[in-house]
Amino acid sequence: MRSIRRPALAAAALTAAVALTATGCGPEGNQADGKPSQSADQGSAGGGGFTIPKDIQDKLKEHGVDLDKWKNGEWKNWDKDKWLREASEFINPIIKGLWDPDRASKAKPPKEPTPKDISGDQGRTDPEPRPVRAKAVKPPFGQNAPGLGKIFFDTPEGHAVCSGAVVKDPAHPGKSNLVWTAGHCVHAGKSGGWYRNMIFAPSFNDSGKPAAQLERATREEMFPKGVWWADGASTSNQWISQGGPQGNSVPMAPYDFAIMHVTPEKGAGNKSLEEVAGGAYSVDFNASAIPDISSITAQGYPAEAPFDGSSLQQCTDKPGRLSLAAQKPTMYRIGCLMTAGSSGGPWFAKGSDGKPVLVSNTSIGPRPAGWLAGPHLGPEAKSMYGAMSKKFASR
């Protein structure tokens, strides 16, 4: 998938806005909501069965989508008339065993052109921050960064990776199955539709094996807390209608956020993702003005050189402001050398209780790496979050 990373500034010039998703070259205020079109069979431990609401089935028939054929390889058909893109058309049937270590290890960042100068954008933009070297989170990741994980999915270009974090669900206190990430990690935006075979791997490579060893790891070593398939996904209407790189910029980056609801591929003993992952984070939709925030920590699994996607990394810096257009929300920006693959990873500030609270996610940044920018989460993000929680409240 395309890599929406941070736009790069040189002195007074912003250069290189690219999405921070890492894509493999392997074979093969309004909320926009991907309605839950498949869910684990509640009577089975493995979630092997799935049901599709009748309205979605009718839409799939209109597109000529046969679910049996889909699971046997039809999902590889990315023809425009087969690529579902509307907010209500998200489907992601479980294909057991699809994401094995070999397939997951092929999800690497692509070589992509770098968008150019966007320094003419109006609005409040602070001076470019100094680069901050990323620091590896000490393993086990599940203990030192509970709730963090890696997202895998398929795009027309190949296998792709992003990062994400478990967030609290108001409808299910202590038992959340919600994951926060970036919009460009679930939907192609203006040029396409929903990505496919989307999973969340909490505490991916928990023991911190180096990439060479990870290639020979078992599925249990790579995915120690299981594989969780998205059965619901939602992003902003702005991202669906106008998202993605356009010319020399990513104009809808201020709306580049998303939420997924997930279900386990093999069952989790009736435990929720939050219980298995070891925690979930509150989301602040009314964070302080950017100059009043003393520090933000961004975390993720960068997969583009000098990183290889095997380890959880983080950067901490005082945020500045980045405005892509005067009429759009101003984004957060921090110095950080994390690369593609860190997209969707959480940004934490200190909450009123002293605990980390999620205030943003990695969206854009430059090549070569130097800084990251993430959206300010306001009314659109809050509406999206509330709708997803409400939709699965009875499950």
GROMACS .gro file of C-alpha atoms in nm:
model
  395
    1MET     CA    1   0.000   0.000   0.000
    2ARG     CA    2   0.108   0.357  -0.029
    3SER     CA    3   0.321   0.486   0.246
    4ILE     CA    4   0.176   0.796   0.406
    5ARG     CA    5   0.459   0.933   0.601
    6ARG     CA    6   0.538   1.273   0.723
    7PRO     CA    7   0.588   1.572   0.494
    8ALA     CA    8   0.949   1.687   0.513
    9LEU     CA    9   1.045   2.045   0.593
   10ALA     CA   10   1.378   2.196   0.518
   11ALA     CA   11   1.418   2.526   0.699
   12ALA     CA   12   1.111   2.703   0.564
   13ALA     CA   13   1.022   2.433   0.317
   14LEU     CA   14   0.802   2.130   0.372
   15THR     CA   15   0.912   1.847   0.144
   16ALA     CA   16   0.825   1.485   0.102
   17ALA     CA   17   0.481   1.403   0.234
   18VAL     CA   18   0.433   1.029   0.207
   19ALA     CA   19   0.211   0.785   0.392
   20LEU     CA   20   0.384   0.573   0.654
   21THR     CA   21   0.240   0.240   0.557
   22ALA     CA   22   0.483  -0.031   0.460
   23THR     CA   23   0.383  -0.241   0.163
   24GLY     CA   24   0.525  -0.566   0.044
   25CYS     CA   25   0.612  -0.655  -0.309
   26GLY     CA   26   0.516  -1.017  -0.259
   27PRO     CA   27   0.281  -1.213  -0.485
   28GLU     CA   28  -0.052  -1.197  -0.528
   29GLY     CA   29  -1.786   1.618   1.137
   30ASN     CA   30  -1.868   1.293   0.977
   31GLN     CA   31  -1.776   0.937   1.035
   32ALA     CA   32  -1.756   0.682   0.760
   33ASP     CA   33  -1.832   0.340   0.885
   34GLY     CA   34  -1.754  -0.002   0.745
   35LYS     CA   35  -2.047  -0.194   0.886
   36PRO     CA   36  -1.960  -0.526   1.045
   37SER     CA   37  -2.021  -0.754   0.753
   38GLN     CA   38  -1.873  -1.069   0.898
   39SER     CA   39  -1.828  -1.189   1.249
   40ALA     CA   40  -1.696  -1.491   1.431
   41ASP     CA   41  -1.951  -1.766   1.478
   42GLN     CA   42  -2.047  -1.701   1.838
   43GLY     CA   43  -2.107  -2.072   1.890
   44SER     CA   44  -1.755  -2.175   1.794
   45ALA     CA   45  -1.422  -2.115   1.963
   46GLY     CA   46  -1.239  -2.054   1.642
   47GLY     CA   47  -1.450  -1.785   1.480
   48GLY     CA   48  -1.442  -1.997   1.166
   49GLY     CA   49  -1.799  -1.918   1.062
   50PHE     CA   50  -1.912  -1.578   0.949
   51THR     CA   51  -2.241  -1.417   0.867
   52ILE     CA   52  -2.308  -1.131   0.630
   53PRO     CA   53  -2.605  -0.899   0.693
   54LYS     CA   54  -2.860  -0.922   0.412
   55ASP     CA   55  -2.811  -0.562   0.297
   56ILE     CA   56  -2.439  -0.626   0.257
   57GLN     CA   57  -2.506  -0.958   0.081
   58ASP     CA   58  -2.724  -0.773  -0.168
   59LYS     CA   59  -2.449  -0.519  -0.229
   60LEU     CA   60  -2.193  -0.796  -0.275
   61LYS     CA   61  -2.419  -0.962  -0.533
   62GLU     CA   62  -2.440  -0.631  -0.717
   63HIS     CA   63  -2.060  -0.637  -0.737
   64GLY     CA   64  -2.059  -1.004  -0.835
   65VAL     CA   65  -1.877  -1.110  -0.516
   66ASP     CA   66  -1.912  -1.480  -0.422
   67LEU     CA   67  -1.785  -1.537  -0.067
   68ASP     CA   68  -1.686  -1.899  -0.125
   69LYS     CA   69  -1.481  -1.795  -0.427
   70TRP     CA   70  -1.348  -1.500  -0.224
   71LYS     CA   71  -1.196  -1.726   0.040
   72ASN     CA   72  -1.047  -1.946  -0.235
   73GLY     CA   73  -0.860  -1.658  -0.396
   74GLU     CA   74  -1.116  -1.426  -0.555
   75TRP     CA   75  -1.005  -1.157  -0.306
   76LYS     CA   76  -0.701  -1.111  -0.532
   77ASN     CA   77  -0.927  -0.953  -0.794
   78TRP     CA   78  -0.873  -0.577  -0.754
   79ASP     CA   79  -1.074  -0.473  -1.060
   80LYS     CA   80  -1.242  -0.143  -0.990
   81ASP     CA   81  -1.592  -0.287  -1.009
   82LYS     CA   82  -1.492  -0.554  -0.753
   83TRP     CA   83  -1.307  -0.323  -0.513
   84LEU     CA   84  -1.559  -0.219  -0.246
   85ARG     CA   85  -1.501   0.139  -0.133
   86GLU     CA   86  -1.815   0.282   0.024
   87ALA     CA   87  -1.836   0.330   0.400
   88SER     CA   88  -2.095   0.053   0.439
   89GLU     CA   89  -1.922  -0.204   0.219
   90PHE     CA   90  -1.637  -0.327   0.440
   91ILE     CA   91  -1.600  -0.706   0.439
   92ASN     CA   92  -1.310  -0.913   0.571
   93PRO     CA   93  -1.400  -1.284   0.597
   94ILE     CA   94  -1.162  -1.493   0.810
   95ILE     CA   95  -0.930  -1.714   0.605
   96LYS     CA   96  -0.772  -1.942   0.863
   97GLY     CA   97  -0.395  -1.974   0.847
   98LEU     CA   98  -0.356  -1.716   0.568
   99TRP     CA   99  -0.111  -1.503   0.763
  100ASP     CA  100   0.180  -1.736   0.832
  101PRO     CA  101   0.539  -1.626   0.912
  102ASP     CA  102   0.649  -1.651   0.548
  103ARG     CA  103   0.362  -1.435   0.422
  104ALA     CA  104   0.395  -1.185   0.706
  105SER     CA  105   0.770  -1.148   0.650
  106LYS     CA  106   0.704  -1.041   0.289
  107ALA     CA  107   0.509  -0.733   0.399
  108LYS     CA  108   0.781  -0.474   0.340
  109PRO     CA  109   0.786  -0.105   0.246
  110PRO     CA  110   0.788  -0.020  -0.127
  111LYS     CA  111   1.017   0.223  -0.302
  112GLU     CA  112   0.796   0.521  -0.375
  113PRO     CA  113   0.840   0.869  -0.517
  114THR     CA  114   0.855   1.145  -0.260
  115PRO     CA  115   0.598   1.426  -0.279
  116LYS     CA  116   0.755   1.766  -0.298
  117ASP     CA  117   0.732   2.106  -0.131
  118ILE     CA  118   0.402   2.192   0.038
  119SER     CA  119   0.535   2.496   0.225
  120GLY     CA  120   0.281   2.723   0.057
  121ASP     CA  121  -0.004   2.580   0.267
  122GLN     CA  122  -0.171   2.837   0.486
  123GLY     CA  123  -0.220   2.808   0.861
  124ARG     CA  124  -0.001   2.782   1.170
  125THR     CA  125   0.313   2.579   1.117
  126ASP     CA  126   0.601   2.578   1.365
  127PRO     CA  127   0.966   2.540   1.264
  128GLU     CA  128   1.072   2.193   1.159
  129PRO     CA  129   1.170   1.989   1.465
  130ARG     CA  130   1.513   1.837   1.505
  131PRO     CA  131   1.522   1.466   1.425
  132VAL     CA  132   1.482   1.240   1.729
  133ARG     CA  133   1.645   0.899   1.713
  134ALA     CA  134   1.396   0.617   1.765
  135LYS     CA  135   1.458   0.394   2.066
  136ALA     CA  136   1.372   0.025   2.077
  137VAL     CA  137   1.112  -0.076   2.331
  138LYS     CA  138   1.259  -0.343   2.554
  139PRO     CA  139   1.099  -0.687   2.509
  140PRO     CA  140   0.873  -0.846   2.604
  141PHE     CA  141   0.664  -0.586   2.422
  142GLY     CA  142   0.342  -0.710   2.579
  143GLN     CA  143   0.479  -0.619   2.919
  144ASN     CA  144   0.649  -0.290   2.836
  145ALA     CA  145   0.399  -0.163   2.577
  146PRO     CA  146   0.075  -0.357   2.638
  147GLY     CA  147  -0.190  -0.322   2.369
  148LEU     CA  148   0.052  -0.230   2.090
  149GLY     CA  149   0.064  -0.442   1.778
  150LYS     CA  150   0.114  -0.476   1.407
  151ILE     CA  151  -0.152  -0.467   1.134
  152PHE     CA  152  -0.123  -0.681   0.821
  153PHE     CA  153  -0.341  -0.652   0.510
  154ASP     CA  154  -0.344  -0.698   0.134
  155THR     CA  155  -0.343  -0.423  -0.127
  156PRO     CA  156  -0.328  -0.431  -0.510
  157GLU     CA  157   0.050  -0.386  -0.478
  158GLY     CA  158   0.107  -0.673  -0.233
  159HIS     CA  159   0.120  -0.755   0.138
  160ALA     CA  160   0.132  -0.448   0.362
  161VAL     CA  161   0.193  -0.353   0.726
  162CYS     CA  162   0.094  -0.077   0.965
  163SER     CA  163   0.088  -0.035   1.342
  164GLY     CA  164  -0.200   0.004   1.586
  165ALA     CA  165  -0.310  -0.001   1.950
  166VAL     CA  166  -0.597  -0.140   2.152
  167VAL     CA  167  -0.830   0.134   2.277
  168LYS     CA  168  -1.102   0.119   2.540
  169ASP     CA  169  -1.461   0.042   2.442
  170PRO     CA  170  -1.727   0.237   2.637
  171ALA     CA  171  -1.977  -0.042   2.570
  172HIS     CA  172  -1.746  -0.313   2.706
  173PRO     CA  173  -1.533  -0.179   2.994
  174GLY     CA  174  -1.226  -0.396   3.044
  175LYS     CA  175  -1.321  -0.614   2.746
  176SER     CA  176  -1.247  -0.406   2.437
  177ASN     CA  177  -1.200  -0.548   2.088
  178LEU     CA  178  -1.124  -0.209   1.931
  179VAL     CA  179  -0.798  -0.112   1.757
  180TRP     CA  180  -0.694   0.243   1.662
  181THR     CA  181  -0.487   0.304   1.350
  182ALA     CA  182  -0.458   0.535   1.046
  183GLY     CA  183  -0.718   0.573   0.773
  184HIS     CA  184  -0.468   0.487   0.502
  185CYS     CA  185  -0.407   0.153   0.676
  186VAL     CA  186  -0.764   0.038   0.606
  187HIS     CA  187  -0.879   0.230   0.296
  188ALA     CA  188  -0.703   0.354  -0.019
  189GLY     CA  189  -0.897   0.681  -0.021
  190LYS     CA  190  -0.999   0.858  -0.338
  191SER     CA  191  -0.824   0.613  -0.571
  192GLY     CA  192  -0.963   0.286  -0.433
  193GLY     CA  193  -1.147   0.108  -0.154
  194TRP     CA  194  -1.116  -0.108   0.157
  195TYR     CA  195  -0.806  -0.321   0.193
  196ARG     CA  196  -0.842  -0.695   0.244
  197ASN     CA  197  -0.739  -0.981   0.474
  198MET     CA  198  -0.690  -0.728   0.752
  199ILE     CA  199  -0.556  -0.859   1.084
  200PHE     CA  200  -0.416  -0.720   1.409
  201ALA     CA  201  -0.127  -0.898   1.582
  202PRO     CA  202  -0.095  -0.775   1.943
  203SER     CA  203   0.260  -0.785   2.082
  204PHE     CA  204   0.394  -0.894   1.743
  205ASN     CA  205   0.730  -1.073   1.791
  206ASP     CA  206   0.694  -1.022   2.166
  207SER     CA  207   1.040  -1.158   2.247
  208GLY     CA  208   1.211  -0.922   2.003
  209LYS     CA  209   1.373  -1.181   1.777
  210PRO     CA  210   1.591  -1.022   1.507
  211ALA     CA  211   1.452  -1.035   1.153
  212ALA     CA  212   1.679  -1.321   1.044
  213GLN     CA  213   1.548  -1.541   1.325
  214LEU     CA  214   1.192  -1.421   1.279
  215GLU     CA  215   1.187  -1.558   0.925
  216ARG     CA  216   1.233  -1.906   1.075
  217ALA     CA  217   0.996  -1.850   1.367
  218THR     CA  218   0.679  -2.044   1.427
  219ARG     CA  219   0.341  -1.878   1.388
  220GLU     CA  220   0.306  -1.881   1.768
  221GLU     CA  221   0.640  -1.701   1.810
  222MET     CA  222   0.551  -1.437   1.554
  223PHE     CA  223   0.192  -1.397   1.676
  224PRO     CA  224   0.218  -1.486   2.049
  225LYS     CA  225  -0.122  -1.338   2.135
  226GLY     CA  226  -0.303  -1.461   1.831
  227VAL     CA  227  -0.428  -1.330   1.500
  228TRP     CA  228  -0.734  -1.102   1.524
  229TRP     CA  229  -0.936  -1.039   1.208
  230ALA     CA  230  -1.113  -0.709   1.152
  231ASP     CA  231  -1.489  -0.766   1.133
  232GLY     CA  232  -1.561  -0.394   1.132
  233ALA     CA  233  -1.362  -0.094   1.010
  234SER     CA  234  -1.434   0.276   0.997
  235THR     CA  235  -1.251   0.586   0.881
  236SER     CA  236  -1.349   0.945   0.806
  237ASN     CA  237  -1.573   1.040   0.515
  238GLN     CA  238  -1.302   1.290   0.422
  239TRP     CA  239  -1.046   1.012   0.382
  240ILE     CA  240  -1.278   0.787   0.180
  241SER     CA  241  -1.377   1.063  -0.061
  242GLN     CA  242  -1.049   1.253  -0.100
  243GLY     CA  243  -0.776   1.062   0.088
  244GLY     CA  244  -0.437   0.948  -0.037
  245PRO     CA  245  -0.147   1.127  -0.209
  246GLN     CA  246  -0.258   1.395  -0.453
  247GLY     CA  247   0.015   1.563  -0.649
  248ASN     CA  248   0.277   1.682  -0.405
  249SER     CA  249   0.082   1.641  -0.082
  250VAL     CA  250  -0.162   1.434   0.121
  251PRO     CA  251  -0.433   1.699   0.172
  252MET     CA  252  -0.663   1.479   0.384
  253ALA     CA  253  -0.392   1.378   0.633
  254PRO     CA  254  -0.573   1.576   0.909
  255TYR     CA  255  -0.852   1.316   0.875
  256ASP     CA  256  -0.622   1.013   0.849
  257PHE     CA  257  -0.750   0.806   1.141
  258ALA     CA  258  -0.945   0.480   1.168
  259ILE     CA  259  -1.081   0.223   1.409
  260MET     CA  260  -1.128  -0.152   1.369
  261HIS     CA  261  -1.334  -0.404   1.563
  262VAL     CA  262  -1.163  -0.744   1.569
  263THR     CA  263  -1.240  -1.110   1.640
  264PRO     CA  264  -0.991  -1.394   1.704
  265GLU     CA  265  -0.905  -1.637   1.428
  266LYS     CA  266  -0.871  -1.932   1.665
  267GLY     CA  267  -1.073  -1.818   1.962
  268ALA     CA  268  -0.938  -1.670   2.284
  269GLY     CA  269  -1.117  -1.866   2.555
  270ASN     CA  270  -1.398  -1.609   2.564
  271LYS     CA  271  -1.142  -1.339   2.642
  272SER     CA  272  -1.146  -1.000   2.469
  273LEU     CA  273  -0.852  -0.848   2.284
  274GLU     CA  274  -0.797  -0.611   2.575
  275GLU     CA  275  -0.766  -0.903   2.817
  276VAL     CA  276  -0.533  -1.099   2.588
  277ALA     CA  277  -0.320  -0.799   2.490
  278GLY     CA  278  -0.282  -0.682   2.849
  279GLY     CA  279  -0.446  -0.343   2.827
  280ALA     CA  280  -0.630  -0.074   2.633
  281TYR     CA  281  -0.592   0.303   2.614
  282SER     CA  282  -0.831   0.593   2.657
  283VAL     CA  283  -0.866   0.826   2.358
  284ASP     CA  284  -0.865   1.203   2.416
  285PHE     CA  285  -1.086   1.383   2.163
  286ASN     CA  286  -1.040   1.718   2.335
  287ALA     CA  287  -0.666   1.738   2.394
  288SER     CA  288  -0.500   2.063   2.501
  289ALA     CA  289  -0.372   2.312   2.246
  290ILE     CA  290  -0.056   2.175   2.087
  291PRO     CA  291   0.178   2.437   2.244
  292ASP     CA  292   0.044   2.336   2.588
  293ILE     CA  293   0.143   1.969   2.550
  294SER     CA  294   0.489   1.917   2.696
  295SER     CA  295   0.563   1.575   2.549
  296ILE     CA  296   0.426   1.313   2.311
  297THR     CA  297   0.551   0.957   2.258
  298ALA     CA  298   0.489   0.786   1.923
  299GLN     CA  299   0.521   0.407   1.899
  300GLY     CA  300   0.517   0.165   1.608
  301TYR     CA  301   0.686  -0.108   1.406
  302PRO     CA  302   0.891   0.077   1.139
  303ALA     CA  303   0.983  -0.157   0.852
  304GLU     CA  304   1.179   0.056   0.607
  305ALA     CA  305   1.560   0.082   0.638
  306PRO     CA  306   1.734   0.113   0.874
  307PHE     CA  307   1.452  -0.080   1.046
  308ASP     CA  308   1.312  -0.416   0.941
  309GLY     CA  309   0.971  -0.434   1.109
  310SER     CA  310   1.079  -0.685   1.372
  311SER     CA  311   1.093  -0.453   1.673
  312LEU     CA  312   0.868  -0.202   1.845
  313GLN     CA  313   1.024   0.146   1.843
  314GLN     CA  314   0.933   0.482   1.995
  315CYS     CA  315   1.017   0.853   1.980
  316THR     CA  316   0.946   1.117   2.246
  317ASP     CA  317   0.946   1.490   2.169
  318LYS     CA  318   0.758   1.813   2.242
  319PRO     CA  319   0.503   1.851   1.962
  320GLY     CA  320   0.482   2.143   1.724
  321ARG     CA  321   0.211   2.245   1.477
  322LEU     CA  322   0.180   2.151   1.111
  323SER     CA  323  -0.093   2.306   0.897
  324LEU     CA  324  -0.165   2.170   0.549
  325ALA     CA  325  -0.447   2.418   0.485
  326ALA     CA  326  -0.598   2.698   0.691
  327GLN     CA  327  -0.949   2.549   0.680
  328LYS     CA  328  -0.839   2.204   0.805
  329PRO     CA  329  -0.741   2.095   1.157
  330THR     CA  330  -0.378   2.160   1.246
  331MET     CA  331  -0.174   1.843   1.289
  332TYR     CA  332   0.076   1.747   1.560
  333ARG     CA  333   0.439   1.713   1.453
  334ILE     CA  334   0.738   1.568   1.636
  335GLY     CA  335   1.098   1.496   1.549
  336CYS     CA  336   1.132   1.121   1.485
  337LEU     CA  337   1.340   0.890   1.266
  338MET     CA  338   1.087   0.606   1.248
  339THR     CA  339   1.015   0.498   0.891
  340ALA     CA  340   0.737   0.332   0.687
  341GLY     CA  341   0.546   0.066   0.877
  342SER     CA  342   0.497   0.291   1.180
  343SER     CA  343   0.181   0.438   1.025
  344GLY     CA  344  -0.123   0.407   1.248
  345GLY     CA  345   0.094   0.367   1.555
  346PRO     CA  346  -0.039   0.550   1.865
  347TRP     CA  347   0.072   0.888   1.994
  348PHE     CA  348   0.049   0.922   2.371
  349ALA     CA  349   0.039   1.223   2.599
  350LYS     CA  350   0.006   1.220   2.977
  351GLY     CA  351  -0.357   1.218   3.090
  352SER     CA  352  -0.498   1.395   3.393
  353ASP     CA  353  -0.445   1.077   3.596
  354GLY     CA  354  -0.081   1.055   3.489
  355LYS     CA  355  -0.147   0.757   3.262
  356PRO     CA  356  -0.082   0.764   2.885
  357VAL     CA  357  -0.381   0.866   2.674
  358LEU     CA  358  -0.399   0.833   2.294
  359VAL     CA  359  -0.417   1.174   2.125
  360SER     CA  360  -0.315   1.092   1.767
  361ASN     CA  361  -0.162   0.835   1.531
  362THR     CA  362   0.124   0.840   1.284
  363SER     CA  363   0.005   0.967   0.947
  364ILE     CA  364   0.264   1.143   0.733
  365GLY     CA  365   0.635   1.224   0.722
  366PRO     CA  366   0.931   1.280   0.491
  367ARG     CA  367   1.186   1.068   0.315
  368PRO     CA  368   1.455   1.063   0.435
  369ALA     CA  369   1.298   1.032   0.780
  370GLY     CA  370   1.321   1.331   1.010
  371TRP     CA  371   0.982   1.391   1.164
  372LEU     CA  372   0.630   1.252   1.192
  373ALA     CA  373   0.289   1.421   1.187
  374GLY     CA  374  -0.045   1.296   1.316
  375PRO     CA  375  -0.404   1.426   1.313
  376HIS     CA  376  -0.570   1.612   1.597
  377LEU     CA  377  -0.861   1.392   1.707
  378GLY     CA  378  -1.177   1.601   1.722
  379PRO     CA  379  -1.552   1.566   1.653
  380GLU     CA  380  -1.514   1.351   1.340
  381ALA     CA  381  -1.291   1.101   1.518
  382LYS     CA  382  -1.513   1.096   1.827
  383SER     CA  383  -1.822   1.025   1.616
  384MET     CA  384  -1.645   0.741   1.434
  385TYR     CA  385  -1.530   0.587   1.763
  386GLY     CA  386  -1.872   0.613   1.927
  387ALA     CA  387  -2.048   0.459   1.628
  388MET     CA  388  -1.817   0.157   1.623
  389SER     CA  389  -1.861   0.099   1.996
  390LYS     CA  390  -2.239   0.127   1.965
  391LYS     CA  391  -2.254  -0.109   1.668
  392PHE     CA  392  -2.093  -0.393   1.862
  393ALA     CA  393  -2.245  -0.309   2.198
  394SER     CA  394  -2.472  -0.613   2.203
  395ARG     CA  395  -2.195  -0.860   2.119
   0.00000   0.00000   0.00000
